[in-house]
Every structure is written in C-alpha cells, then in structure tokens.
Short mmCIF file of C-alpha atoms and ligand atoms in Angstrom, two decimals:
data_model
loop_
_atom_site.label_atom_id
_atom_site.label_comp_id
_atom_site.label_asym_id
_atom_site.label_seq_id
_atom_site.Cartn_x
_atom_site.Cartn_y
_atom_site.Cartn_z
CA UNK L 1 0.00 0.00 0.00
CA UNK L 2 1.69 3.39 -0.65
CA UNK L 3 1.32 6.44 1.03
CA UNK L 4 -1.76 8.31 1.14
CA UNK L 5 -2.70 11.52 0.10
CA UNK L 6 -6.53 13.45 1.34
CA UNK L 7 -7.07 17.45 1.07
CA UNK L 8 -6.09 18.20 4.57
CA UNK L 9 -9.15 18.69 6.80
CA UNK L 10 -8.03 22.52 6.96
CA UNK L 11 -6.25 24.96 4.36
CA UNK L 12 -2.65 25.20 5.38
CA UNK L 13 -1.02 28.90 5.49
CA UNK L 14 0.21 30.65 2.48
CA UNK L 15 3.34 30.92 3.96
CA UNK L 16 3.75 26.52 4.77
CA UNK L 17 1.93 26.40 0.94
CA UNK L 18 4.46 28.79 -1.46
CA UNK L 19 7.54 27.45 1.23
CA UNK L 20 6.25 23.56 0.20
CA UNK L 21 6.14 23.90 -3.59
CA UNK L 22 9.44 26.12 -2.92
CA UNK L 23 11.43 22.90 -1.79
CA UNK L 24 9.85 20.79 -4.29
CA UNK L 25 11.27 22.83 -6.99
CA UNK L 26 14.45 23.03 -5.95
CA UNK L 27 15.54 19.62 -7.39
CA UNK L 28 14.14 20.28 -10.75
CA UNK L 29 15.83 22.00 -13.99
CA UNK L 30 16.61 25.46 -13.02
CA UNK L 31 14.79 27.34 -16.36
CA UNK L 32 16.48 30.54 -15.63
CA UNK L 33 19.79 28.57 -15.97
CA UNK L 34 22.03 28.63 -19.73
CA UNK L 35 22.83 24.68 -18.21
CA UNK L 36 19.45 24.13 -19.54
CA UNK L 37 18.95 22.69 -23.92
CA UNK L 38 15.73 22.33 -24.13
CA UNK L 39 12.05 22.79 -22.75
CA UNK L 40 12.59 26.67 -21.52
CA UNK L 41 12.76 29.83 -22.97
CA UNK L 42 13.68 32.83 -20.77
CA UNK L 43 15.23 35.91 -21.23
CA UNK L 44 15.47 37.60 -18.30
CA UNK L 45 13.87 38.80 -15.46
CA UNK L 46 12.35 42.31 -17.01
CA UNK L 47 10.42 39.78 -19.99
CA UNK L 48 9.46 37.16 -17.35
CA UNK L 49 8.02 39.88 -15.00
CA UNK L 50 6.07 41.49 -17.72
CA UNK L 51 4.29 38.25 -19.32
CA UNK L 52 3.93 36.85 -15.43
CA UNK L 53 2.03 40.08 -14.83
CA UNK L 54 0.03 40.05 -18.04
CA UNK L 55 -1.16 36.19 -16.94
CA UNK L 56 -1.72 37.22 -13.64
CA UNK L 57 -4.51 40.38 -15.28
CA UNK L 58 -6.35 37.71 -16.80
CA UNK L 59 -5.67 34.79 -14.50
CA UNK L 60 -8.97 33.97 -14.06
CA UNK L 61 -10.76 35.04 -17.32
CA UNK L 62 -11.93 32.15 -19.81
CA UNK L 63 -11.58 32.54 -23.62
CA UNK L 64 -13.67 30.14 -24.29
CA UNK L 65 -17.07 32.13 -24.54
CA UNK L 66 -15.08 35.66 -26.56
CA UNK L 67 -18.40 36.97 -26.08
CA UNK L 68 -18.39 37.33 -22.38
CA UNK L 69 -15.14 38.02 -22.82
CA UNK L 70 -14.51 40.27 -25.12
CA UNK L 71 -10.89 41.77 -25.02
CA UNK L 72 -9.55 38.41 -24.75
CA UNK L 73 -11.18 38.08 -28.46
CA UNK L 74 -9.06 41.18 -29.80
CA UNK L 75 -6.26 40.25 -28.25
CA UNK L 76 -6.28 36.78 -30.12
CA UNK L 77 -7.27 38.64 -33.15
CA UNK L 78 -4.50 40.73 -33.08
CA UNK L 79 -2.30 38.22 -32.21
CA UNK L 80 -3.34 35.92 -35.28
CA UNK L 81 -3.18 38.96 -37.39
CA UNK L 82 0.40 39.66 -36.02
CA UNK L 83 1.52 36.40 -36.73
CA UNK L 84 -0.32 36.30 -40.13
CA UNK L 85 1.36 39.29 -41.17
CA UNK L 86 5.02 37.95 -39.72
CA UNK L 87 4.68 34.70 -42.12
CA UNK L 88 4.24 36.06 -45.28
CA UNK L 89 0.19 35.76 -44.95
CA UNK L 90 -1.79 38.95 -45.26
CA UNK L 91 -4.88 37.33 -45.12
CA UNK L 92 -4.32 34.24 -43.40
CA UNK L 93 -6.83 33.23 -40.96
CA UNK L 94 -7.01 31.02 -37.84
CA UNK L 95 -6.92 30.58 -34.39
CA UNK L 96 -4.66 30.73 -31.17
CA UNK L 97 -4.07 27.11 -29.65
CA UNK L 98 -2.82 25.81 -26.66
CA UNK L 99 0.68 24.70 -27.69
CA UNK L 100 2.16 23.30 -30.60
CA UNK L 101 0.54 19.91 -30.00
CA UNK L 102 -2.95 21.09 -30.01
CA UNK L 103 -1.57 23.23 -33.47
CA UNK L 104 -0.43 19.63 -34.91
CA UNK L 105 -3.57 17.83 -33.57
CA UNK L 106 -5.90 20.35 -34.97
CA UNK L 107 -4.15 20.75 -38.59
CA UNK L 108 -4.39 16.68 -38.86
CA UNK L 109 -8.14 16.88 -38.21
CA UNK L 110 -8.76 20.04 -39.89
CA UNK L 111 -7.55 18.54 -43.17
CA UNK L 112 -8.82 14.69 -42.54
CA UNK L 113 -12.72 16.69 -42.72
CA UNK L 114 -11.31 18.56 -45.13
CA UNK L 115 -10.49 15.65 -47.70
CA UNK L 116 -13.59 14.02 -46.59
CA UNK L 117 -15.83 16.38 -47.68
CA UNK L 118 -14.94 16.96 -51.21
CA UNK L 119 -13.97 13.57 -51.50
CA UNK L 120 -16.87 11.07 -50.71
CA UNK L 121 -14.91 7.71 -51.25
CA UNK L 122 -12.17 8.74 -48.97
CA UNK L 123 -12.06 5.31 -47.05
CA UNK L 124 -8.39 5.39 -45.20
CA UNK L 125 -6.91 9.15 -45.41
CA UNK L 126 -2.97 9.12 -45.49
CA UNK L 127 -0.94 12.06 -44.55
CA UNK L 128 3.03 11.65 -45.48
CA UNK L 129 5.76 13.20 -43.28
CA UNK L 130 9.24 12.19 -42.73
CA UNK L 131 10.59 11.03 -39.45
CA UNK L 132 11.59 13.87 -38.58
CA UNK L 133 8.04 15.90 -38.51
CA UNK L 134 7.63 15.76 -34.27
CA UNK L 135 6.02 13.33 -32.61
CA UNK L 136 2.91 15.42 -32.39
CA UNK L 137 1.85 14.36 -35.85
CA UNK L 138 2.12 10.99 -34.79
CA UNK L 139 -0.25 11.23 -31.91
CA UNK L 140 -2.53 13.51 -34.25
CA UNK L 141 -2.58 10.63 -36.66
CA UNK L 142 -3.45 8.02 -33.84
CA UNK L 143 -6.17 10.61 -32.38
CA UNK L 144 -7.92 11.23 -35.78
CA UNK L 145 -7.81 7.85 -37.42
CA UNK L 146 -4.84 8.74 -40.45
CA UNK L 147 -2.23 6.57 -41.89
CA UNK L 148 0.70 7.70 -41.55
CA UNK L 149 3.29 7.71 -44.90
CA UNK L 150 6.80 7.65 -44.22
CA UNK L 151 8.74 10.02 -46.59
CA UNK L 152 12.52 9.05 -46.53
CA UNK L 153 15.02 12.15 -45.42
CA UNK L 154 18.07 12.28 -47.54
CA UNK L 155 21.81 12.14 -46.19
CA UNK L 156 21.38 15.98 -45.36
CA UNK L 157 18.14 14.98 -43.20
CA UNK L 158 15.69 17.22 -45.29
CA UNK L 159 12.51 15.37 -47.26
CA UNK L 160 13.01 15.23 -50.72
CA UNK L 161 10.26 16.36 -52.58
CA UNK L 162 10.71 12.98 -55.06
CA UNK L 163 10.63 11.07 -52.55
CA UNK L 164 7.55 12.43 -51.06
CA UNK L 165 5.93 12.70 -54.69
CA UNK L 166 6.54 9.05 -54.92
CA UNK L 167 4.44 8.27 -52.01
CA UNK L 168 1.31 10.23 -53.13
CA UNK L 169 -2.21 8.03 -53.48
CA UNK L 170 -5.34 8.71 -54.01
CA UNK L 171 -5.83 8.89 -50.00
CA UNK L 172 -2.88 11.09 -49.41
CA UNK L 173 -4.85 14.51 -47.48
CA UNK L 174 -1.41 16.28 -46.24
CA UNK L 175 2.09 16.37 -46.45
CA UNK L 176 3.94 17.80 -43.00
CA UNK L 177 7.39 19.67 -43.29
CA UNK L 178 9.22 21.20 -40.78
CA UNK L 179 10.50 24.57 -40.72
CA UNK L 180 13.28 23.90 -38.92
CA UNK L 181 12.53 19.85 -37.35
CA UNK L 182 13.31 19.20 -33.84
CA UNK L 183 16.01 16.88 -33.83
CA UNK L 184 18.31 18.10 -36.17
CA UNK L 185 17.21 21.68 -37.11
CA UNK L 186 16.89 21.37 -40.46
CA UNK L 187 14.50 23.62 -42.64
CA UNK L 188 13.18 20.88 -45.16
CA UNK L 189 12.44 22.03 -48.58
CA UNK L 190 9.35 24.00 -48.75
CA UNK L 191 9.74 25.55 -51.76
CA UNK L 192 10.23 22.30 -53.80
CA UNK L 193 7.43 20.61 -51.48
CA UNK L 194 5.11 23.60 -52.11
CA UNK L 195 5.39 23.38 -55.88
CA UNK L 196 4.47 19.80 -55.55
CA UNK L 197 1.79 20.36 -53.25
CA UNK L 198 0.19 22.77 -55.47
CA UNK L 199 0.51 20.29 -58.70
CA UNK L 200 -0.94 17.97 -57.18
CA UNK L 201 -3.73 19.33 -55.31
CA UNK L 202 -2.59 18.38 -51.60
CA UNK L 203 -2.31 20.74 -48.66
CA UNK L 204 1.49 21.71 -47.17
CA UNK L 205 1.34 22.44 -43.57
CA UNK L 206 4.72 23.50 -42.16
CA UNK L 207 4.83 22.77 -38.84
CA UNK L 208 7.00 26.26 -37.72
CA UNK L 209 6.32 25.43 -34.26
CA UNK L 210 10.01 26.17 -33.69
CA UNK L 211 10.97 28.56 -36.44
CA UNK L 212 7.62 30.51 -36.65
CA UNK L 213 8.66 33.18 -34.38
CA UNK L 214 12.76 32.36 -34.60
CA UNK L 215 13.47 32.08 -38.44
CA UNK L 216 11.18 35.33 -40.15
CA UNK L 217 13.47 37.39 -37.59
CA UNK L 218 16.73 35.91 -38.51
CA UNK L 219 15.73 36.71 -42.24
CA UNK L 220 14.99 40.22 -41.17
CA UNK L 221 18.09 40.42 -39.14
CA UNK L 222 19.85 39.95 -42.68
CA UNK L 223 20.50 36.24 -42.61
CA UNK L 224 20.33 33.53 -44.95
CA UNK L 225 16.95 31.65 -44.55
CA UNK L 226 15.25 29.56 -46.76
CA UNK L 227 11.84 31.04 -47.48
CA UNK L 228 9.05 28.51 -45.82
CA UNK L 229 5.95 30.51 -44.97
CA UNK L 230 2.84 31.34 -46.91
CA UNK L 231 5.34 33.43 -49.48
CA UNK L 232 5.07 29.73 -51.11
CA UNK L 233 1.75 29.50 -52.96
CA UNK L 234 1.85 25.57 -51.98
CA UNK L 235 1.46 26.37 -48.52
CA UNK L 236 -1.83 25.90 -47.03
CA UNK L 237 -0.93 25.95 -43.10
CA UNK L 238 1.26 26.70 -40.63
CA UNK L 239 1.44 26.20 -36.97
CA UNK L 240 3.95 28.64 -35.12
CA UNK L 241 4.53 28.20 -30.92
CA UNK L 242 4.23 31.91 -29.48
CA UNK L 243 5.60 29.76 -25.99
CA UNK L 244 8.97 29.03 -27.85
CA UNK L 245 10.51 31.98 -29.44
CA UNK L 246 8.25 34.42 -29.20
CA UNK L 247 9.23 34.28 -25.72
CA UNK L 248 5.00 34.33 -23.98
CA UNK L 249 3.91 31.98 -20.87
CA UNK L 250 3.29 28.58 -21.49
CA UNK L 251 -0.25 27.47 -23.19
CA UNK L 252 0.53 29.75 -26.47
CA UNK L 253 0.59 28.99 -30.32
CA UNK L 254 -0.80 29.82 -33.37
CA UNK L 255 -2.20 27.89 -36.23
CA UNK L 256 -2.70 29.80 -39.67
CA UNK L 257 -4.84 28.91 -42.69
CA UNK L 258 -4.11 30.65 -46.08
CA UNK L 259 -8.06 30.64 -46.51
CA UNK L 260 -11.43 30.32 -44.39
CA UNK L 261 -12.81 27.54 -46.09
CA UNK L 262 -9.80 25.62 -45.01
CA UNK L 263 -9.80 26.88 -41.40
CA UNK L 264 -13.57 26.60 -41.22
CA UNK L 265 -13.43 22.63 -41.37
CA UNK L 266 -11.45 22.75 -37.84
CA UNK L 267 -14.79 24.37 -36.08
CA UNK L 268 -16.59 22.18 -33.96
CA UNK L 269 -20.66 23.66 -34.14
CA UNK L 270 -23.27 21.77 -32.04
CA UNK L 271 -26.86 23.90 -32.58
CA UNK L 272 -28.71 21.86 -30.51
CA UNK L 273 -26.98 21.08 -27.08
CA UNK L 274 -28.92 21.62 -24.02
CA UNK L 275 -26.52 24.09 -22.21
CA UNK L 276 -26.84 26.39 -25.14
CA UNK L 277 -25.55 26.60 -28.82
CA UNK L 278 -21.86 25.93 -28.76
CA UNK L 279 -19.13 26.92 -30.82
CA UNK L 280 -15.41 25.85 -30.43
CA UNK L 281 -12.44 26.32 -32.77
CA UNK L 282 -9.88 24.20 -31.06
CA UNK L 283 -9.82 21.00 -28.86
CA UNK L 284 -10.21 22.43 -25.49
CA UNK L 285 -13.36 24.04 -24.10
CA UNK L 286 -11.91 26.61 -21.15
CA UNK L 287 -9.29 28.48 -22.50
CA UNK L 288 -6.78 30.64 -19.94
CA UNK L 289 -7.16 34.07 -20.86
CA UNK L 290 -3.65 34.34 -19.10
CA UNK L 291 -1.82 32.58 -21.85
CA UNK L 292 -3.52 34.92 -24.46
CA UNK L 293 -3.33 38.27 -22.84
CA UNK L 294 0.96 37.25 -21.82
CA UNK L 295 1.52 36.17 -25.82
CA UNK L 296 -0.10 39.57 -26.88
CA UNK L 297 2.68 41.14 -24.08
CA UNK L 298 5.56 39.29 -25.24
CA UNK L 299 4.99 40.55 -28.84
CA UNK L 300 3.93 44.15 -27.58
CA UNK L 301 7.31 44.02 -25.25
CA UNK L 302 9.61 42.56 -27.58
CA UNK L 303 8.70 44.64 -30.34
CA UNK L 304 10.55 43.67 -33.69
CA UNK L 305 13.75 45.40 -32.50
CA UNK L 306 13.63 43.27 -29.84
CA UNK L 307 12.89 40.02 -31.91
CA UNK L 308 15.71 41.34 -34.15
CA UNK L 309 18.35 41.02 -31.08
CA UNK L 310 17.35 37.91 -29.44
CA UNK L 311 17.72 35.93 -32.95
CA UNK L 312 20.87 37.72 -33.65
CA UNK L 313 22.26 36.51 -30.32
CA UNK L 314 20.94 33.73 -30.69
CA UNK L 315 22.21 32.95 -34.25
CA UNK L 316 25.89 34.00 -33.37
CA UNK L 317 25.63 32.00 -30.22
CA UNK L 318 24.45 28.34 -32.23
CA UNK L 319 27.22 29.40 -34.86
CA UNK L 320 29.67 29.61 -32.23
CA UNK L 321 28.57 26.07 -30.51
CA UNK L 322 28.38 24.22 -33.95
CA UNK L 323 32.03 25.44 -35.21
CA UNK L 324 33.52 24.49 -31.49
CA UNK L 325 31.97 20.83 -31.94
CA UNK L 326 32.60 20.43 -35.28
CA UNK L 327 36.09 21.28 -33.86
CA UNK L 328 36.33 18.22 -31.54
CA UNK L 329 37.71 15.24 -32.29
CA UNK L 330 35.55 12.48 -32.84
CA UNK L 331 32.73 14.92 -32.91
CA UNK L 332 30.22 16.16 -35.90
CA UNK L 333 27.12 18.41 -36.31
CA UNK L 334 24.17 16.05 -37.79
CA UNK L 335 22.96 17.78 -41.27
CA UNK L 336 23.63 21.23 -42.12
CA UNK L 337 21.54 23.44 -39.58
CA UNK L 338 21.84 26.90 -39.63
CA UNK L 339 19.35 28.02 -37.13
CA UNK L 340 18.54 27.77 -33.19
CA UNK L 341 18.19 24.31 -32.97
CA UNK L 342 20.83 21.54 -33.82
CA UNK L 343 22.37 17.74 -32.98
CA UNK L 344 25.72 16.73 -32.80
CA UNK L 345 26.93 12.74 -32.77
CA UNK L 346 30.15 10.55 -32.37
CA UNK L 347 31.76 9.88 -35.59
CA UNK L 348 34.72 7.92 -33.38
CA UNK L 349 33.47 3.85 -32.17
CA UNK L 350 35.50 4.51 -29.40
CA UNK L 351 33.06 7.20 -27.75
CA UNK L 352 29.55 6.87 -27.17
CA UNK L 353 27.91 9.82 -27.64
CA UNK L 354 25.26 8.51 -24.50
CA UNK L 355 28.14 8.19 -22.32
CA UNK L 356 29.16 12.07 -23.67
CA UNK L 357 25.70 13.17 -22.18
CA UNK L 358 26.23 11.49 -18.87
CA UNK L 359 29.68 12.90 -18.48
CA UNK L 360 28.16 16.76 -19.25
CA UNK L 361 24.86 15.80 -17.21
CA UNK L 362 26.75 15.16 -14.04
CA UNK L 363 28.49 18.60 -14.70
CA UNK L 364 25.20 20.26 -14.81
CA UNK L 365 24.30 20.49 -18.31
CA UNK L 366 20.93 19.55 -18.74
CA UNK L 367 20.85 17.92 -22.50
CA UNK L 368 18.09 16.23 -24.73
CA UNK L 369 19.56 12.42 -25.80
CA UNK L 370 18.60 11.77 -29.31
CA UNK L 371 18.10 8.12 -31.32
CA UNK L 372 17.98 6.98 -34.90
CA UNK L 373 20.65 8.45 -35.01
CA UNK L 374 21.96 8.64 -31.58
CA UNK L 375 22.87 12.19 -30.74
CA UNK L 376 22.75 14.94 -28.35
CA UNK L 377 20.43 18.03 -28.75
CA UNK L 378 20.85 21.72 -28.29
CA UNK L 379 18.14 24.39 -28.37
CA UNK L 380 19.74 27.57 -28.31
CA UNK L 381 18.34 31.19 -26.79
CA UNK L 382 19.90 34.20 -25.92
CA UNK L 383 20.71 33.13 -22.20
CA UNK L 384 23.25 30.66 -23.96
CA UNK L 385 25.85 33.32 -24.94
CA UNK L 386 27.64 33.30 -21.74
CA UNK L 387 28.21 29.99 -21.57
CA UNK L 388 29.63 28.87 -25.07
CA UNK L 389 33.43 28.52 -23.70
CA UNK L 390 32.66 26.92 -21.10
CA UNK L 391 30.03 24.22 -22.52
CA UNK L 392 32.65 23.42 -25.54
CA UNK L 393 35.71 23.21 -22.72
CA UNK L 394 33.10 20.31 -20.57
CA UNK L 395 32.09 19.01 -24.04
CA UNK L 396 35.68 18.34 -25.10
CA UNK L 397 36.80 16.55 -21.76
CA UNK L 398 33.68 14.29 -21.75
CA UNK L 399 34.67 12.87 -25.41
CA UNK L 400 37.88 12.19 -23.96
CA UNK L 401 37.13 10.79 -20.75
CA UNK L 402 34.62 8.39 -22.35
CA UNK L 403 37.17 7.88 -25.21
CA UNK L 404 39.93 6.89 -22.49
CA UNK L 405 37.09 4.58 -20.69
CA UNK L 406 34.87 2.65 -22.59
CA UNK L 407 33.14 0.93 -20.04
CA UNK L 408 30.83 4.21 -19.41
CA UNK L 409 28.82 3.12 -22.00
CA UNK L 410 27.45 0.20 -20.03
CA UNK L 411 27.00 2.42 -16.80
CA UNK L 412 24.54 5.10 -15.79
CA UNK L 413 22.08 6.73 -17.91
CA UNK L 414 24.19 5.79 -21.06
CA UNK L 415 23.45 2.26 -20.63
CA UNK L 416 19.26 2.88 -20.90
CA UNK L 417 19.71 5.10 -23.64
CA UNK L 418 21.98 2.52 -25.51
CA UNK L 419 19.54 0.37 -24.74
CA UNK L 420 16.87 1.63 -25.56
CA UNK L 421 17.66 2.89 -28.96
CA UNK L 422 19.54 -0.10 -30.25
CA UNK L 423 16.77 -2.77 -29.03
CA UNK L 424 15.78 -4.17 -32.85
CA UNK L 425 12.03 -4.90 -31.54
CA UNK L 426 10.65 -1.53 -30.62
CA UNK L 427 7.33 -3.59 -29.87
CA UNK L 428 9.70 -4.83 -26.62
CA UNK L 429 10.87 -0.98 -25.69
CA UNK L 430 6.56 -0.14 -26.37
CA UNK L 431 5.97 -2.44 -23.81
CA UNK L 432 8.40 -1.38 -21.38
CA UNK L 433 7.32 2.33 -22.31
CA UNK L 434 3.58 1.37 -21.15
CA UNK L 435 5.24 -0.60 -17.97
CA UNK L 436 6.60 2.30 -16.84
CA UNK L 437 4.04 4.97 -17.49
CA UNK L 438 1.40 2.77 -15.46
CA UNK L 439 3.93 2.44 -12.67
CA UNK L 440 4.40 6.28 -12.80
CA UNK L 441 0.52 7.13 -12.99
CA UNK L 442 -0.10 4.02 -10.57
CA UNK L 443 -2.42 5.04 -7.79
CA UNK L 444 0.81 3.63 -5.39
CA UNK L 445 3.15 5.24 -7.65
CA UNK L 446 5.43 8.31 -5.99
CA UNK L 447 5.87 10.51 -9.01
CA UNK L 448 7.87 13.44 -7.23
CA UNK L 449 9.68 10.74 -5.19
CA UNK L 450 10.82 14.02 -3.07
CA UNK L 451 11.28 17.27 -1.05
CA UNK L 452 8.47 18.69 0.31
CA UNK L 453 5.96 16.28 -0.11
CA UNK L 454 4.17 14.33 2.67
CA UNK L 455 0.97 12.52 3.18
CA UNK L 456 -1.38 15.86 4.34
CA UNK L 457 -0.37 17.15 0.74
CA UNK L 458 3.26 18.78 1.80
CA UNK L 459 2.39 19.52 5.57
CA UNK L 460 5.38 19.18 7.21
C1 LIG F 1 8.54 21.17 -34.70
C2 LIG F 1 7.68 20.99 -33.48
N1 LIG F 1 6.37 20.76 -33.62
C3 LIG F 1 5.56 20.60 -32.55
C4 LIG F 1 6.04 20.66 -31.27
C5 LIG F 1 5.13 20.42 -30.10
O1 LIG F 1 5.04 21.57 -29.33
P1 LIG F 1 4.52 21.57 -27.81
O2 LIG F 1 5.58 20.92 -26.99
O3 LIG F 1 4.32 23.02 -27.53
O4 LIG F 1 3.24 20.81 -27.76
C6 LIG F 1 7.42 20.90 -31.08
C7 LIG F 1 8.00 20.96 -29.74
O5 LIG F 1 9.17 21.10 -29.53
C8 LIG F 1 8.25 21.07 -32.21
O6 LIG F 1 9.58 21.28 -32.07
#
C-alpha cells in the first residue's frame, strides 16, 4: 500500500503552501539557468516579470465564450493577425491554440474533414511526413484515425520532394514539413514541397512550431533563410509556438490557414446542445485568458527590434557552438543546420555519444539524448551566450574521458539510452514504455519521489 494523500481537513497557510512547492522545486531544472537545452525559454527577469504580470490580469478570465469576454477576443485577433502578417500571410486566418501539440492535432483533423468532404470515397486518409516531422503528428494521426506515410530524409536529413511525390495516393490529405525539425534543425524544402503540393492538389502544412517566431526574424536580421511561410503558394498551413521563441507563458501557439474555407473545417458547431448553442475552434473548451493576454505582451514588449536582437544573439551564439563541436575530435554536427536548434553525434566507435551526455549531465548540463541516429540536442536562446566557452571546454573533456574509458557506455544513464535505442524490436521498448508509465501514474506510484511532499499534501 503506498502512502496516502486526502485534502487536509483545513487549508494550510500561504506561507507553509508557497515554502512547500518552494522545496519541491528546488531539485528540478533550473529554467532561468544557460545549463538548460531544451524545454525553456527565458530571457530575463524584465520579460518574465512582464508576461507573469500580463497572466496574472487575466488569471482567471476564460476565452472560451469571446463573447463574455470580449478583449480576450481582440487580443487573439491581433495576435493571429500579427503572426499572419510575420509569415508572409496577409490574409491568413485562424486561431490561437494551446501549444504546438494542439496546433499539430488540430491541422491533422482540420484537413482529414477537409479531404472528406470533397472527397466522398475517402475510405483510409494518409498524410506523409518524414521522421523527422515531431512526434505530435504521430499522436494527431493516432487521435484522428490517419495513416501515416513515411517520406525518406536524404543524407542531409531534409525530405526530398521525389521522394515524397513518390508516395502520393489517391488517399494522401497532407504532407507535413518542418521549418526547422526538432532533432536536427533542419528547414526541409518547402519551396520544392510547395510546388508539388500545389501540382498535385494536396495541402502543405509547415509545422513552424520552432521557427515561426525564430526564423522570419533571422531573415529580417539579414541572414540567410530559406523562405518557408505562406510566401510559397503551396502552402496551405502553418502552426507557429508563441511559448517558444516568441518568448510568452506557457499554453501559447498559433495555427494559420491561407483561406477560411480551409480553417472553417477545424470548427466544432453543435446547434442543438442543451446548455446552449456551442461553438469551439480548437480542442479544449476553457481556455486561460492568461496565456492569451501574456503572448499579446511578449509581442507588444519585444517589439521587432527586440525580436531582431534575441535571434541575432541567438544565431551568433548556435554558430559559435556548432564550429567548437565540429572542432572536436571524434565529434560532428548532424545535417547542415543553420538556425537555433541543432544535434551533434560521435563519428569515433570509441566514444559513445550517451556516455558524452552522462559525463556533461553530471556537470550540470541539462541535454536532450537523441536516437535513430543517436545524438545529443541543443536548443539555443539568448541566455546561452555566456556559456559557449565553457560548454565546448566540458564538451571536449567528456569525449575524452569516455574515449579513455569505454566501459561508461554500459554504466549510468548511457546504458538505458543505448539500450533503448539499439533494441531491434521496438514492440519490446513499447511495452516497457507502457510498464513504466502505469507504474508512474499508478495510484501507489510516488511521481515526485521528493522534497516537500508528505501525506497531508506537503504539511510538514
Ligand atoms: C517542430 C515541433 N512541432 C511541434 C512541437 C510540439 O510543441 P509543444 O511541446 O508546444 O506541444 C514541437 C516541440 O518542440 C516542435 O519542435
């Protein structure tokens, strides 16, 4: 029986509450920290304090009836129109979403009810992506009942729009590209997968979760960037994440139609419900007005000079890490990436790039393993800048520790990874994926495993 946990039988002091969740933090990533790749995006204390305050105006405020609420309407208006305007699409249309997940989720159904109305006989609708396209796509696929089409990526990690022709059918409602993917960074080919798309009839949606609001401002900030947005007649949608680098509070993105009747199939109308008629354009029902009214702040604080800066810094600061790995022995960049987001793998048998991540993890880096191929991941922001020397100086003693001891591959961290990604039946690492979820979310199970928790819900 584990331990158990009841609302205590009276609320506890703010003071024992914010001092509780205080010391269960502690152990967690720091996201104010440059030793952190991945999941955050901060910029400082005078952004944070702004968007915080923004969420905390409309903490309590519910977007999901814009009537009652009506600023919360203009806001996302101008937020979509903002965005819209940013990607090349004047008169784009669409909604704000909840993160780039509910953007990926939404596009797959939008188009699925798309195909099927204005094509009767649709039995199984197929949508190809590469690899690559995130993982969201995959669970949008499982969600809304569509097959997914593998499209190879060639040696540089880009689809190839041959490839992808190849795999058209008479099913096929979508292609997915990325502008830039998440493993490796890489813009794929837009231009040469629009022109296809429009040939042939099929919606494009590039999923710019990442680069939406990172690559139009490196463009503007004079560098070379392929052109992916709604500048390409073939593309139909785009999902950008206002909670990456747009820099807003968690619970922001936007998803962008290059016409209504496209965006109208993603409405969900039901005129004859007993609580009232109901309209919804996205998959939740409450919406936090916080997460609006702190994306329109971010953009309103920022302001393009702002924008311009952060991907400047940014850019310079991934250039930097890229050229000082590529400078390490036994070390290479995976594709060509030219953005904020890149990989980096072992070219040398002799040093597993696993047993790399354990050596900089237990220095207090706080890095993203990859598989397929095995790498390590970096997403870069401004707050990385500072710590460029330092990172490459860790980076290049871990490659030769683990060169000078190969037995770190079996230990630690590396050894699950390893594991893990070399295991030839992935049906055996499903299983042990499922195992360990339902021992996580068991009702025994002691998620937090930590500080500050206790069986009266932290009273201690
Ligand atoms: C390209 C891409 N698409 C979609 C997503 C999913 O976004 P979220 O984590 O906000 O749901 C991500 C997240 O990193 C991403 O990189």
């Amino acid at each position: 029986m584990g331990e158990r946990f009841v609302i205590p039988a009276k609320g506890l002091s703010k003071e024992h509450i914010l001092r509780a969740l205080g010391e269960r933090k502690a152990g967690d990533a720091d996201f104010m920290s440059p030793r952190t790749w991945s999941l955050v995006y901060y910029l400082g204390e005078e952004h944070t304090a702004l968007v915080r305050e923004a969420y905390n105006l409309y903490f309590s405020e519910n977007a999901l009836n814009p009537l009652a609420f009506k600023s919360l309407r203009s806001l996302e208006h101008e937020i979509v129109r903002m965005a819209a305007d940013l990607l090349g699409g004047g008169d784009a249309v669409g909604t704000m979403t909840s993160g780039g997940t509910e953007s990926c989720l939404l596009a797959v159904k939008t188009w699925r009810d798309y195909a099927r109305a204005r094509r009767p006989l649709l039995r199984k609708p197929e949508m190809i992506l590469a690899d690559t396209a995130h993982v969201a796509w995959e669970k949008g696929a499982d969600y809304f009942d569509v097959k997914i089409v593998r499209a190879p990526v060639g040696p540089d990690f880009r689809m190839d729009a041959a490839a992808v022709e190849k795999k058209i059918t008479k099913n096929t409602i979508l292609i997915v590209a990325s502008a830039p993917d998440y493993p490796h960074g890489m813009v794929d080919p837009i231009a040469e997968l629009g022109e296809l798309a429009a040939r042939r009839k099929i919606p494009l949606h590039v999923d710019a979760c990442l680069g939406g609001f990172f690559l139009p401002f490196a463009e503007r900030a004079g560098y070379s960037v392929p052109t992916f947005d709604f500048r390409i007649p073939g593309v139909s949608s785009i999902s950008a994440d206002l909670h990456k680098y747009a820099f807003a509070a968690k619970g922001a993105s936007v998803l962008l139609y290059r016409d209504m009747d496209f965006f109208e199939k993603q409405f969900f109308v039901s005129e004859s419900w007993p609580g009232g008629v109901f309209l919804s354009t996205g998959l939740l029902g409450t919406r936090p007005g916080g997460a609006i009214a702190a994306a329109w702040a971010a953009l309103m604080g920022m302001g393009m000079e702002g924008y311009l800066e952060m991907a400047k810094t940014t850019m310079e600061t991934a250039r930097r890490l890229r050229e000082g790995i590529g400078a390490i022995a036994g070390l290479e960049i995976i594709g060509e990436p030219m953005g904020s987001v890149f990989s980096y793998r072992s070219r040398d048998p002799k040093v597993d790039i696993y047993a790399v991540g354990d050596r900089m993890e237990a220095k207090g880096w706080h890095i993203d393993r990859l598989q397929r191929p095995e790498g390590l991941h970096a997403m870069v922001t401004p707050r990385h800048a500072i710590v460029v020397d330092h990172y490459l100086a860790d980076l290049a003693e871990a490659v030769v520790a683990v060169r000078a001891n190969p037995d770190l591959k079996r230990q630690g961290d590396a050894a699950t990874y390893g594991m893990i990604a070399r295991v030839p039946l992935r049906g055996a690492v499903r299983h042990e994926v499922f195992k360990m979820a339902r021992s996580m979310y068991g009702a025994e199970a002691r998620p937090d495993a930590g500080l500050g928790s206790g069986s009266d819900g932290g009273n201690k």
